Each structure stands twice: as structure tokens, then as C-alpha cells.
Amino acid sequence: MDKKQSVIDLCKELRLPGIRELVEEDVAFQETTPAIDLLHTVLTKEKNDRWIRSKSTRIRRANFPEKKLLEEIDTRALPTDAQQKLPNLQTLDFIKAGQNVILTGSPGTGKSHLAIGLGVEACLAGYKVYFASVSSLINQLKESRSERTLRSFELRFEKYDLVIIDELGYISFDKEGAELLFTHLSLRAGRSSTIITSNLSFAKWEEVFHDPILTAALTDRLTHKSHVVNMIGPSYRMRETQKWLENSHS
């Protein structure tokens, strides 16, 4: 076996695909290149490739229902409050500060798109992110409690820098679900960031939790030093549908 193939095989065994590519392209076999320069080239290549792969891995593990990017949003169509607050949210400083973001308002105004877009940006910046609809999260909490693995489930969630909980208010849940969600969100309050999207104003959250005391306590903890974004406005999806219908008949 020649030296080049031996190095390629070693790269495969050591899981160094970036260096292997350089070897296969003969970049690492230029005899005129000083050893220190060569070493710098191959290690920089491997580091950059690992960083790219890690970003893809974080996005995949975040469990987004679909990949939505902030640059895909027509910011002019967003409600005024969202237009004003989005530039600050894009800095992701709220994650560094362990603050929450609450997006409340009408259906179809871009709440989920904004939440996912911020989540993707966080993944690209090196943060660990997890996305779940509120119904899915409650089901996971209930299953963990019944299997007596609730504490390990909570510990796993503590590792996430950002948790996105989507669609609070679309369905109500029972007393057990409300209490589990309250406890889960309370554990993160003031320590790690949570983004919540809801089609209900805070005054109507009691319709979901069915407990005025619990609702008041949860609202107080979630909104303390948080970014509340008013997403009341005309439906973006309805405008897109109307535009499509007009174009299809023109």
C-alpha cells in the first residue's frame, strides 16, 4: 500500500473527512510546502468542516417541523410591533441573558415563522435548540411521568439554550397537563430562554389552563424581563392566498 492510500485509510479510521479530502486532492502531498504550513492547512480545513457539520447537526436535532429562515420573511408584512423588535431579537442577546420571547396575536401573522427563524439563527450561532408544539410537549411530559423518567426528561431539557413551544392556545389541556407544563416552564424561567407562540392574549390564557391562580403565576414568571411581541394583524397566509387567486385568474 502506498503512503497516500495509507494516509487516506488513517483519516477514515480517525474520522477526519476534511483532511482526507485534501489528501485525495493531492493538496497534502505537495513536497514544496513546509510541514508547518501543511499542518495548518489540513487542521484548518478539518476545523471548518466540523463547524459546518455541527451546525447542520444542531438544526436537525432541534426538531423543527420545517426549516424557515428569517431572511425569507417579508418584514414589511409583519405587525408593527414585530417589525420594531425583530432587529434586537436577531442579535440573540435574549438567549445570553436567559430571557423569554412571547409572540402573541392573530393566526397567520408569522409567529411560528419568526420563532423557527430565530431558532435556526441560534443553531447557527452554536446554541442548542429544541422545538415542540405545546400538545407534543405535554404528551412527552405525561409519558415521562408515567414511566417515572420525568426528572431525566427535565434534566435533558435544561441542556437546551433555547426551547420553542408553539401553538399555545389552539387546544386546551387537562389539569395534569397544565401542572406539568407550569412546572417545566418554571424550571427554565430566569435561567434559560423559551420562545412561546400563542394565538391568545394573556388575559385568555386561563381558557387553556383552567386555573386562574396557576395561569397568573405562569404569566408572571414567563413575562418577567421577557420580550413580548404583539402579532395582531391581518393574516399573511390569507394575503398570500388572495394574491395567488388573483394571479391565477389574470
PDB file of C-alpha atoms in Angstrom:
ATOM      1  CA  MET A   1       0.000   0.000   0.000  1.00  0.00           C
ATOM      2  CA  ASP A   2       1.413   3.408  -0.968  1.00  0.00           C
ATOM      3  CA  LYS A   3       1.784   6.220   1.546  1.00  0.00           C
ATOM      4  CA  LYS A   4      -1.098   8.269   0.125  1.00  0.00           C
ATOM      5  CA  GLN A   5      -3.617   5.437   0.436  1.00  0.00           C
ATOM      6  CA  SER A   6      -2.330   4.678   3.914  1.00  0.00           C
ATOM      7  CA  VAL A   7      -2.988   8.278   4.986  1.00  0.00           C
ATOM      8  CA  ILE A   8      -6.478   8.168   3.433  1.00  0.00           C
ATOM      9  CA  ASP A   9      -7.280   4.991   5.351  1.00  0.00           C
ATOM     10  CA  LEU A  10      -5.985   6.518   8.581  1.00  0.00           C
ATOM     11  CA  CYS A  11      -8.186   9.578   8.023  1.00  0.00           C
ATOM     12  CA  LYS A  12     -11.210   7.319   7.596  1.00  0.00           C
ATOM     13  CA  GLU A  13     -10.342   5.390  10.743  1.00  0.00           C
ATOM     14  CA  LEU A  14      -9.805   8.581  12.761  1.00  0.00           C
ATOM     15  CA  ARG A  15     -12.893  10.228  11.238  1.00  0.00           C
ATOM     16  CA  LEU A  16     -11.079  13.143   9.650  1.00  0.00           C
ATOM     17  CA  PRO A  17     -13.035  13.669   6.406  1.00  0.00           C
ATOM     18  CA  GLY A  18     -11.730  17.204   5.856  1.00  0.00           C
ATOM     19  CA  ILE A  19      -8.105  16.098   5.881  1.00  0.00           C
ATOM     20  CA  ARG A  20      -8.966  13.049   3.772  1.00  0.00           C
ATOM     21  CA  GLU A  21     -10.380  15.331   1.057  1.00  0.00           C
ATOM     22  CA  LEU A  22      -7.147  17.322   0.965  1.00  0.00           C
ATOM     23  CA  VAL A  23      -5.122  14.126   0.669  1.00  0.00           C
ATOM     24  CA  GLU A  24      -7.337  12.800  -2.116  1.00  0.00           C
ATOM     25  CA  GLU A  25      -6.935  16.111  -3.953  1.00  0.00           C
ATOM     26  CA  ASP A  26      -3.119  15.857  -3.508  1.00  0.00           C
ATOM     27  CA  VAL A  27      -3.071  19.158  -1.578  1.00  0.00           C
ATOM     28  CA  ALA A  28      -1.307  17.405   1.290  1.00  0.00           C
ATOM     29  CA  PHE A  29       1.316  15.849  -0.977  1.00  0.00           C
ATOM     30  CA  GLN A  30       2.966  18.945  -2.378  1.00  0.00           C
ATOM     31  CA  GLU A  31       6.608  18.419  -1.458  1.00  0.00           C
ATOM     32  CA  THR A  32       7.439  22.136  -1.674  1.00  0.00           C
ATOM     33  CA  THR A  33       5.008  23.025   1.117  1.00  0.00           C
ATOM     34  CA  PRO A  34       6.694  23.479   4.536  1.00  0.00           C
ATOM     35  CA  ALA A  35       5.469  20.986   7.120  1.00  0.00           C
ATOM     36  CA  ILE A  36       4.080  23.654   9.459  1.00  0.00           C
ATOM     37  CA  ASP A  37       2.131  25.296   6.623  1.00  0.00           C
ATOM     38  CA  LEU A  38       0.790  21.935   5.537  1.00  0.00           C
ATOM     39  CA  LEU A  39      -0.271  21.094   9.076  1.00  0.00           C
ATOM     40  CA  HIS A  40      -2.011  24.464   9.408  1.00  0.00           C
ATOM     41  CA  THR A  41      -3.866  23.914   6.124  1.00  0.00           C
ATOM     42  CA  VAL A  42      -5.168  20.449   6.925  1.00  0.00           C
ATOM     43  CA  LEU A  43      -6.144  21.255  10.517  1.00  0.00           C
ATOM     44  CA  THR A  44      -7.930  24.466   9.486  1.00  0.00           C
ATOM     45  CA  LYS A  45      -9.826  22.516   6.847  1.00  0.00           C
ATOM     46  CA  GLU A  46     -10.881  19.889   9.390  1.00  0.00           C
ATOM     47  CA  LYS A  47     -11.924  22.516  11.937  1.00  0.00           C
ATOM     48  CA  ASN A  48     -14.059  24.405   9.407  1.00  0.00           C
ATOM     49  CA  ASP A  49     -15.696  21.217   8.153  1.00  0.00           C
ATOM     50  CA  ARG A  50     -16.520  20.130  11.693  1.00  0.00           C
ATOM     51  CA  TRP A  51     -18.077  23.510  12.428  1.00  0.00           C
ATOM     52  CA  ILE A  52     -20.276  23.232   9.325  1.00  0.00           C
ATOM     53  CA  ARG A  53     -21.325  19.696  10.258  1.00  0.00           C
ATOM     54  CA  SER A  54     -22.059  20.724  13.842  1.00  0.00           C
ATOM     55  CA  LYS A  55     -24.399  23.478  12.635  1.00  0.00           C
ATOM     56  CA  SER A  56     -26.285  21.008  10.453  1.00  0.00           C
ATOM     57  CA  THR A  57     -26.477  18.559  13.351  1.00  0.00           C
ATOM     58  CA  ARG A  58     -27.881  21.201  15.720  1.00  0.00           C
ATOM     59  CA  ILE A  59     -30.567  22.175  13.212  1.00  0.00           C
ATOM     60  CA  ARG A  60     -31.503  18.525  12.649  1.00  0.00           C
ATOM     61  CA  ARG A  61     -31.699  17.761  16.371  1.00  0.00           C
ATOM     62  CA  ALA A  62     -33.766  20.882  17.062  1.00  0.00           C
ATOM     63  CA  ASN A  63     -36.819  19.038  15.716  1.00  0.00           C
ATOM     64  CA  PHE A  64     -38.110  21.917  13.586  1.00  0.00           C
ATOM     65  CA  PRO A  65     -41.232  20.891  11.605  1.00  0.00           C
ATOM     66  CA  GLU A  66     -39.663  22.682   8.646  1.00  0.00           C
ATOM     67  CA  LYS A  67     -36.668  24.918   8.139  1.00  0.00           C
ATOM     68  CA  LYS A  68     -37.764  28.544   7.984  1.00  0.00           C
ATOM     69  CA  LEU A  69     -35.266  31.383   7.728  1.00  0.00           C
ATOM     70  CA  LEU A  70     -35.642  34.951   8.923  1.00  0.00           C
ATOM     71  CA  GLU A  71     -34.456  36.298   5.568  1.00  0.00           C
ATOM     72  CA  GLU A  72     -37.453  34.611   3.924  1.00  0.00           C
ATOM     73  CA  ILE A  73     -39.849  36.848   5.859  1.00  0.00           C
ATOM     74  CA  ASP A  74     -41.273  39.936   4.197  1.00  0.00           C
ATOM     75  CA  THR A  75     -40.731  42.150   7.234  1.00  0.00           C
ATOM     76  CA  ARG A  76     -42.964  44.861   5.737  1.00  0.00           C
ATOM     77  CA  ALA A  77     -45.902  42.465   6.107  1.00  0.00           C
ATOM     78  CA  LEU A  78     -45.241  41.823   9.801  1.00  0.00           C
ATOM     79  CA  PRO A  79     -47.262  43.604  12.501  1.00  0.00           C
ATOM     80  CA  THR A  80     -45.659  46.917  13.500  1.00  0.00           C
ATOM     81  CA  ASP A  81     -44.501  45.709  16.917  1.00  0.00           C
ATOM     82  CA  ALA A  82     -42.702  42.744  15.335  1.00  0.00           C
ATOM     83  CA  GLN A  83     -41.014  44.987  12.767  1.00  0.00           C
ATOM     84  CA  GLN A  84     -39.675  47.185  15.552  1.00  0.00           C
ATOM     85  CA  LYS A  85     -38.471  44.385  17.836  1.00  0.00           C
ATOM     86  CA  LEU A  86     -37.084  41.901  15.298  1.00  0.00           C
ATOM     87  CA  PRO A  87     -33.672  43.618  14.813  1.00  0.00           C
ATOM     88  CA  ASN A  88     -32.953  43.348  18.540  1.00  0.00           C
ATOM     89  CA  LEU A  89     -34.156  39.734  18.711  1.00  0.00           C
ATOM     90  CA  GLN A  90     -31.901  38.810  15.777  1.00  0.00           C
ATOM     91  CA  THR A  91     -28.847  39.646  17.886  1.00  0.00           C
ATOM     92  CA  LEU A  92     -29.814  36.658  20.094  1.00  0.00           C
ATOM     93  CA  ASP A  93     -28.852  38.692  23.160  1.00  0.00           C
ATOM     94  CA  PHE A  94     -32.036  37.421  24.811  1.00  0.00           C
ATOM     95  CA  ILE A  95     -30.502  33.927  24.867  1.00  0.00           C
ATOM     96  CA  LYS A  96     -27.318  35.171  26.507  1.00  0.00           C
ATOM     97  CA  ALA A  97     -29.478  36.881  29.152  1.00  0.00           C
ATOM     98  CA  GLY A  98     -31.753  33.851  29.654  1.00  0.00           C
ATOM     99  CA  GLN A  99     -34.800  35.901  28.654  1.00  0.00           C
ATOM    100  CA  ASN A 100     -38.034  34.693  27.073  1.00  0.00           C
ATOM    101  CA  VAL A 101     -39.802  35.796  23.904  1.00  0.00           C
ATOM    102  CA  ILE A 102     -43.606  35.668  23.790  1.00  0.00           C
ATOM    103  CA  LEU A 103     -45.230  36.034  20.368  1.00  0.00           C
ATOM    104  CA  THR A 104     -48.986  36.554  20.766  1.00  0.00           C
ATOM    105  CA  GLY A 105     -51.590  37.508  18.217  1.00  0.00           C
ATOM    106  CA  SER A 106     -53.732  36.575  15.288  1.00  0.00           C
ATOM    107  CA  PRO A 107     -53.319  33.326  13.318  1.00  0.00           C
ATOM    108  CA  GLY A 108     -51.294  33.590  10.128  1.00  0.00           C
ATOM    109  CA  THR A 109     -49.244  36.638  11.110  1.00  0.00           C
ATOM    110  CA  GLY A 110     -45.866  34.865  11.129  1.00  0.00           C
ATOM    111  CA  LYS A 111     -45.463  33.823  14.764  1.00  0.00           C
ATOM    112  CA  SER A 112     -44.222  30.300  14.038  1.00  0.00           C
ATOM    113  CA  HIS A 113     -42.032  31.503  11.169  1.00  0.00           C
ATOM    114  CA  LEU A 114     -40.383  34.074  13.426  1.00  0.00           C
ATOM    115  CA  ALA A 115     -39.910  31.521  16.210  1.00  0.00           C
ATOM    116  CA  ILE A 116     -38.367  28.914  13.906  1.00  0.00           C
ATOM    117  CA  GLY A 117     -36.251  31.541  12.154  1.00  0.00           C
ATOM    118  CA  LEU A 118     -34.816  32.699  15.477  1.00  0.00           C
ATOM    119  CA  GLY A 119     -34.267  29.054  16.411  1.00  0.00           C
ATOM    120  CA  VAL A 120     -32.304  28.367  13.225  1.00  0.00           C
ATOM    121  CA  GLU A 121     -30.207  31.500  13.816  1.00  0.00           C
ATOM    122  CA  ALA A 122     -29.493  30.246  17.335  1.00  0.00           C
ATOM    123  CA  CYS A 123     -28.383  26.858  15.977  1.00  0.00           C
ATOM    124  CA  LEU A 124     -26.044  28.554  13.518  1.00  0.00           C
ATOM    125  CA  ALA A 125     -24.616  30.623  16.376  1.00  0.00           C
ATOM    126  CA  GLY A 126     -23.753  27.483  18.330  1.00  0.00           C
ATOM    127  CA  TYR A 127     -26.726  27.268  20.702  1.00  0.00           C
ATOM    128  CA  LYS A 128     -28.625  24.070  21.475  1.00  0.00           C
ATOM    129  CA  VAL A 129     -32.273  24.454  20.478  1.00  0.00           C
ATOM    130  CA  TYR A 130     -35.400  22.304  20.731  1.00  0.00           C
ATOM    131  CA  PHE A 131     -38.792  22.884  19.100  1.00  0.00           C
ATOM    132  CA  ALA A 132     -42.109  21.331  20.145  1.00  0.00           C
ATOM    133  CA  SER A 133     -45.779  22.122  19.808  1.00  0.00           C
ATOM    134  CA  VAL A 134     -47.399  22.563  23.208  1.00  0.00           C
ATOM    135  CA  SER A 135     -49.517  19.426  22.707  1.00  0.00           C
ATOM    136  CA  SER A 136     -46.439  17.354  21.830  1.00  0.00           C
ATOM    137  CA  LEU A 137     -44.511  18.678  24.829  1.00  0.00           C
ATOM    138  CA  ILE A 138     -47.340  17.888  27.238  1.00  0.00           C
ATOM    139  CA  ASN A 139     -47.619  14.360  25.828  1.00  0.00           C
ATOM    140  CA  GLN A 140     -43.874  13.885  26.354  1.00  0.00           C
ATOM    141  CA  LEU A 141     -44.157  15.178  29.924  1.00  0.00           C
ATOM    142  CA  LYS A 142     -47.072  12.853  30.679  1.00  0.00           C
ATOM    143  CA  GLU A 143     -45.281   9.839  29.216  1.00  0.00           C
ATOM    144  CA  SER A 144     -42.162  10.646  31.225  1.00  0.00           C
ATOM    145  CA  ARG A 145     -44.181  10.901  34.424  1.00  0.00           C
ATOM    146  CA  SER A 146     -45.963   7.594  33.800  1.00  0.00           C
ATOM    147  CA  GLU A 147     -42.632   5.905  33.038  1.00  0.00           C
ATOM    148  CA  ARG A 148     -41.020   7.557  36.079  1.00  0.00           C
ATOM    149  CA  THR A 149     -38.425   9.260  33.914  1.00  0.00           C
ATOM    150  CA  LEU A 150     -39.716  12.815  34.372  1.00  0.00           C
ATOM    151  CA  ARG A 151     -36.598  14.053  36.169  1.00  0.00           C
ATOM    152  CA  SER A 152     -34.260  12.755  33.466  1.00  0.00           C
ATOM    153  CA  PHE A 153     -36.521  14.384  30.865  1.00  0.00           C
ATOM    154  CA  GLU A 154     -36.288  17.702  32.717  1.00  0.00           C
ATOM    155  CA  LEU A 155     -32.508  17.391  33.023  1.00  0.00           C
ATOM    156  CA  ARG A 156     -32.256  16.835  29.272  1.00  0.00           C
ATOM    157  CA  PHE A 157     -34.253  19.995  28.647  1.00  0.00           C
ATOM    158  CA  GLU A 158     -32.021  22.002  30.978  1.00  0.00           C
ATOM    159  CA  LYS A 159     -29.208  21.484  28.465  1.00  0.00           C
ATOM    160  CA  TYR A 160     -31.062  23.426  25.775  1.00  0.00           C
ATOM    161  CA  ASP A 161     -30.149  27.093  25.497  1.00  0.00           C
ATOM    162  CA  LEU A 162     -33.455  27.773  23.762  1.00  0.00           C
ATOM    163  CA  VAL A 163     -36.742  25.867  23.778  1.00  0.00           C
ATOM    164  CA  ILE A 164     -39.502  26.890  21.359  1.00  0.00           C
ATOM    165  CA  ILE A 165     -43.067  25.999  22.347  1.00  0.00           C
ATOM    166  CA  ASP A 166     -45.507  26.530  19.507  1.00  0.00           C
ATOM    167  CA  GLU A 167     -49.291  26.915  19.338  1.00  0.00           C
ATOM    168  CA  LEU A 168     -50.220  27.618  22.947  1.00  0.00           C
ATOM    169  CA  GLY A 169     -53.958  28.231  22.927  1.00  0.00           C
ATOM    170  CA  TYR A 170     -55.029  26.138  19.952  1.00  0.00           C
ATOM    171  CA  ILE A 171     -56.130  23.324  22.242  1.00  0.00           C
ATOM    172  CA  SER A 172     -56.861  23.261  25.963  1.00  0.00           C
ATOM    173  CA  PHE A 173     -55.479  20.558  28.235  1.00  0.00           C
ATOM    174  CA  ASP A 174     -56.386  18.819  31.464  1.00  0.00           C
ATOM    175  CA  LYS A 175     -55.240  19.641  34.986  1.00  0.00           C
ATOM    176  CA  GLU A 176     -52.304  17.217  34.842  1.00  0.00           C
ATOM    177  CA  GLY A 177     -51.066  18.697  31.574  1.00  0.00           C
ATOM    178  CA  ALA A 178     -51.401  22.250  32.870  1.00  0.00           C
ATOM    179  CA  GLU A 179     -49.465  21.464  36.057  1.00  0.00           C
ATOM    180  CA  LEU A 180     -46.712  19.618  34.197  1.00  0.00           C
ATOM    181  CA  LEU A 181     -46.286  22.457  31.708  1.00  0.00           C
ATOM    182  CA  PHE A 182     -46.276  25.017  34.526  1.00  0.00           C
ATOM    183  CA  THR A 183     -43.546  23.131  36.392  1.00  0.00           C
ATOM    184  CA  HIS A 184     -41.494  22.621  33.239  1.00  0.00           C
ATOM    185  CA  LEU A 185     -41.605  26.284  32.234  1.00  0.00           C
ATOM    186  CA  SER A 186     -40.976  27.431  35.800  1.00  0.00           C
ATOM    187  CA  LEU A 187     -37.750  25.420  35.902  1.00  0.00           C
ATOM    188  CA  ARG A 188     -36.453  27.336  32.877  1.00  0.00           C
ATOM    189  CA  ALA A 189     -37.652  30.775  33.993  1.00  0.00           C
ATOM    190  CA  GLY A 190     -34.769  33.155  34.606  1.00  0.00           C
ATOM    191  CA  ARG A 191     -32.179  30.528  33.668  1.00  0.00           C
ATOM    192  CA  SER A 192     -32.647  29.568  30.025  1.00  0.00           C
ATOM    193  CA  SER A 193     -34.646  31.083  27.190  1.00  0.00           C
ATOM    194  CA  THR A 194     -38.027  29.960  25.935  1.00  0.00           C
ATOM    195  CA  ILE A 195     -39.950  31.236  22.921  1.00  0.00           C
ATOM    196  CA  ILE A 196     -43.717  30.762  23.084  1.00  0.00           C
ATOM    197  CA  THR A 197     -46.182  31.426  20.283  1.00  0.00           C
ATOM    198  CA  SER A 198     -49.858  31.846  21.105  1.00  0.00           C
ATOM    199  CA  ASN A 199     -52.993  32.972  19.313  1.00  0.00           C
ATOM    200  CA  LEU A 200     -54.418  34.129  22.660  1.00  0.00           C
ATOM    201  CA  SER A 201     -53.771  37.283  24.642  1.00  0.00           C
ATOM    202  CA  PHE A 202     -52.519  36.764  28.203  1.00  0.00           C
ATOM    203  CA  ALA A 203     -55.997  37.584  29.507  1.00  0.00           C
ATOM    204  CA  LYS A 204     -57.340  34.495  27.745  1.00  0.00           C
ATOM    205  CA  TRP A 205     -54.666  32.002  28.830  1.00  0.00           C
ATOM    206  CA  GLU A 206     -56.965  30.894  31.642  1.00  0.00           C
ATOM    207  CA  GLU A 207     -59.155  29.314  28.934  1.00  0.00           C
ATOM    208  CA  VAL A 208     -56.292  26.898  28.283  1.00  0.00           C
ATOM    209  CA  PHE A 209     -55.060  26.242  31.827  1.00  0.00           C
ATOM    210  CA  HIS A 210     -58.498  26.305  33.567  1.00  0.00           C
ATOM    211  CA  ASP A 211     -56.881  27.565  36.762  1.00  0.00           C
ATOM    212  CA  PRO A 212     -56.722  31.315  37.456  1.00  0.00           C
ATOM    213  CA  ILE A 213     -54.040  31.047  40.145  1.00  0.00           C
ATOM    214  CA  LEU A 214     -51.756  28.815  38.063  1.00  0.00           C
ATOM    215  CA  THR A 215     -52.329  30.983  34.981  1.00  0.00           C
ATOM    216  CA  ALA A 216     -51.444  34.168  36.855  1.00  0.00           C
ATOM    217  CA  ALA A 217     -48.288  32.609  38.316  1.00  0.00           C
ATOM    218  CA  LEU A 218     -47.149  31.237  34.954  1.00  0.00           C
ATOM    219  CA  THR A 219     -47.819  34.501  33.126  1.00  0.00           C
ATOM    220  CA  ASP A 220     -45.886  36.411  35.779  1.00  0.00           C
ATOM    221  CA  ARG A 221     -42.842  34.132  35.512  1.00  0.00           C
ATOM    222  CA  LEU A 222     -42.815  33.964  31.731  1.00  0.00           C
ATOM    223  CA  THR A 223     -43.185  37.685  31.148  1.00  0.00           C
ATOM    224  CA  HIS A 224     -40.677  38.834  33.777  1.00  0.00           C
ATOM    225  CA  LYS A 225     -37.866  40.583  31.865  1.00  0.00           C
ATOM    226  CA  SER A 226     -39.128  38.997  28.646  1.00  0.00           C
ATOM    227  CA  HIS A 227     -39.728  40.304  25.144  1.00  0.00           C
ATOM    228  CA  VAL A 228     -43.468  40.362  24.412  1.00  0.00           C
ATOM    229  CA  VAL A 229     -44.205  40.832  20.722  1.00  0.00           C
ATOM    230  CA  ASN A 230     -47.706  41.860  19.651  1.00  0.00           C
ATOM    231  CA  MET A 231     -48.514  39.910  16.486  1.00  0.00           C
ATOM    232  CA  ILE A 232     -52.074  41.151  15.992  1.00  0.00           C
ATOM    233  CA  GLY A 233     -52.727  41.959  12.360  1.00  0.00           C
ATOM    234  CA  PRO A 234     -54.087  40.635   9.064  1.00  0.00           C
ATOM    235  CA  SER A 235     -53.198  37.074   8.127  1.00  0.00           C
ATOM    236  CA  TYR A 236     -50.073  36.833   5.990  1.00  0.00           C
ATOM    237  CA  ARG A 237     -51.266  33.467   4.684  1.00  0.00           C
ATOM    238  CA  MET A 238     -54.620  34.946   3.662  1.00  0.00           C
ATOM    239  CA  ARG A 239     -52.846  37.717   1.763  1.00  0.00           C
ATOM    240  CA  GLU A 240     -50.663  35.150   0.007  1.00  0.00           C
ATOM    241  CA  THR A 241     -53.727  33.054  -0.876  1.00  0.00           C
ATOM    242  CA  GLN A 242     -55.578  36.111  -2.176  1.00  0.00           C
ATOM    243  CA  LYS A 243     -52.567  37.120  -4.274  1.00  0.00           C
ATOM    244  CA  TRP A 244     -52.323  33.589  -5.689  1.00  0.00           C
ATOM    245  CA  LEU A 245     -56.032  33.567  -6.568  1.00  0.00           C
ATOM    246  CA  GLU A 246     -55.746  36.933  -8.286  1.00  0.00           C
ATOM    247  CA  ASN A 247     -52.733  35.792 -10.313  1.00  0.00           C
ATOM    248  CA  SER A 248     -54.393  32.504 -11.263  1.00  0.00           C
ATOM    249  CA  HIS A 249     -57.391  34.351 -12.729  1.00  0.00           C
ATOM    250  CA  SER A 250     -55.389  37.042 -14.507  1.00  0.00           C
TER     251      SER A 250
END
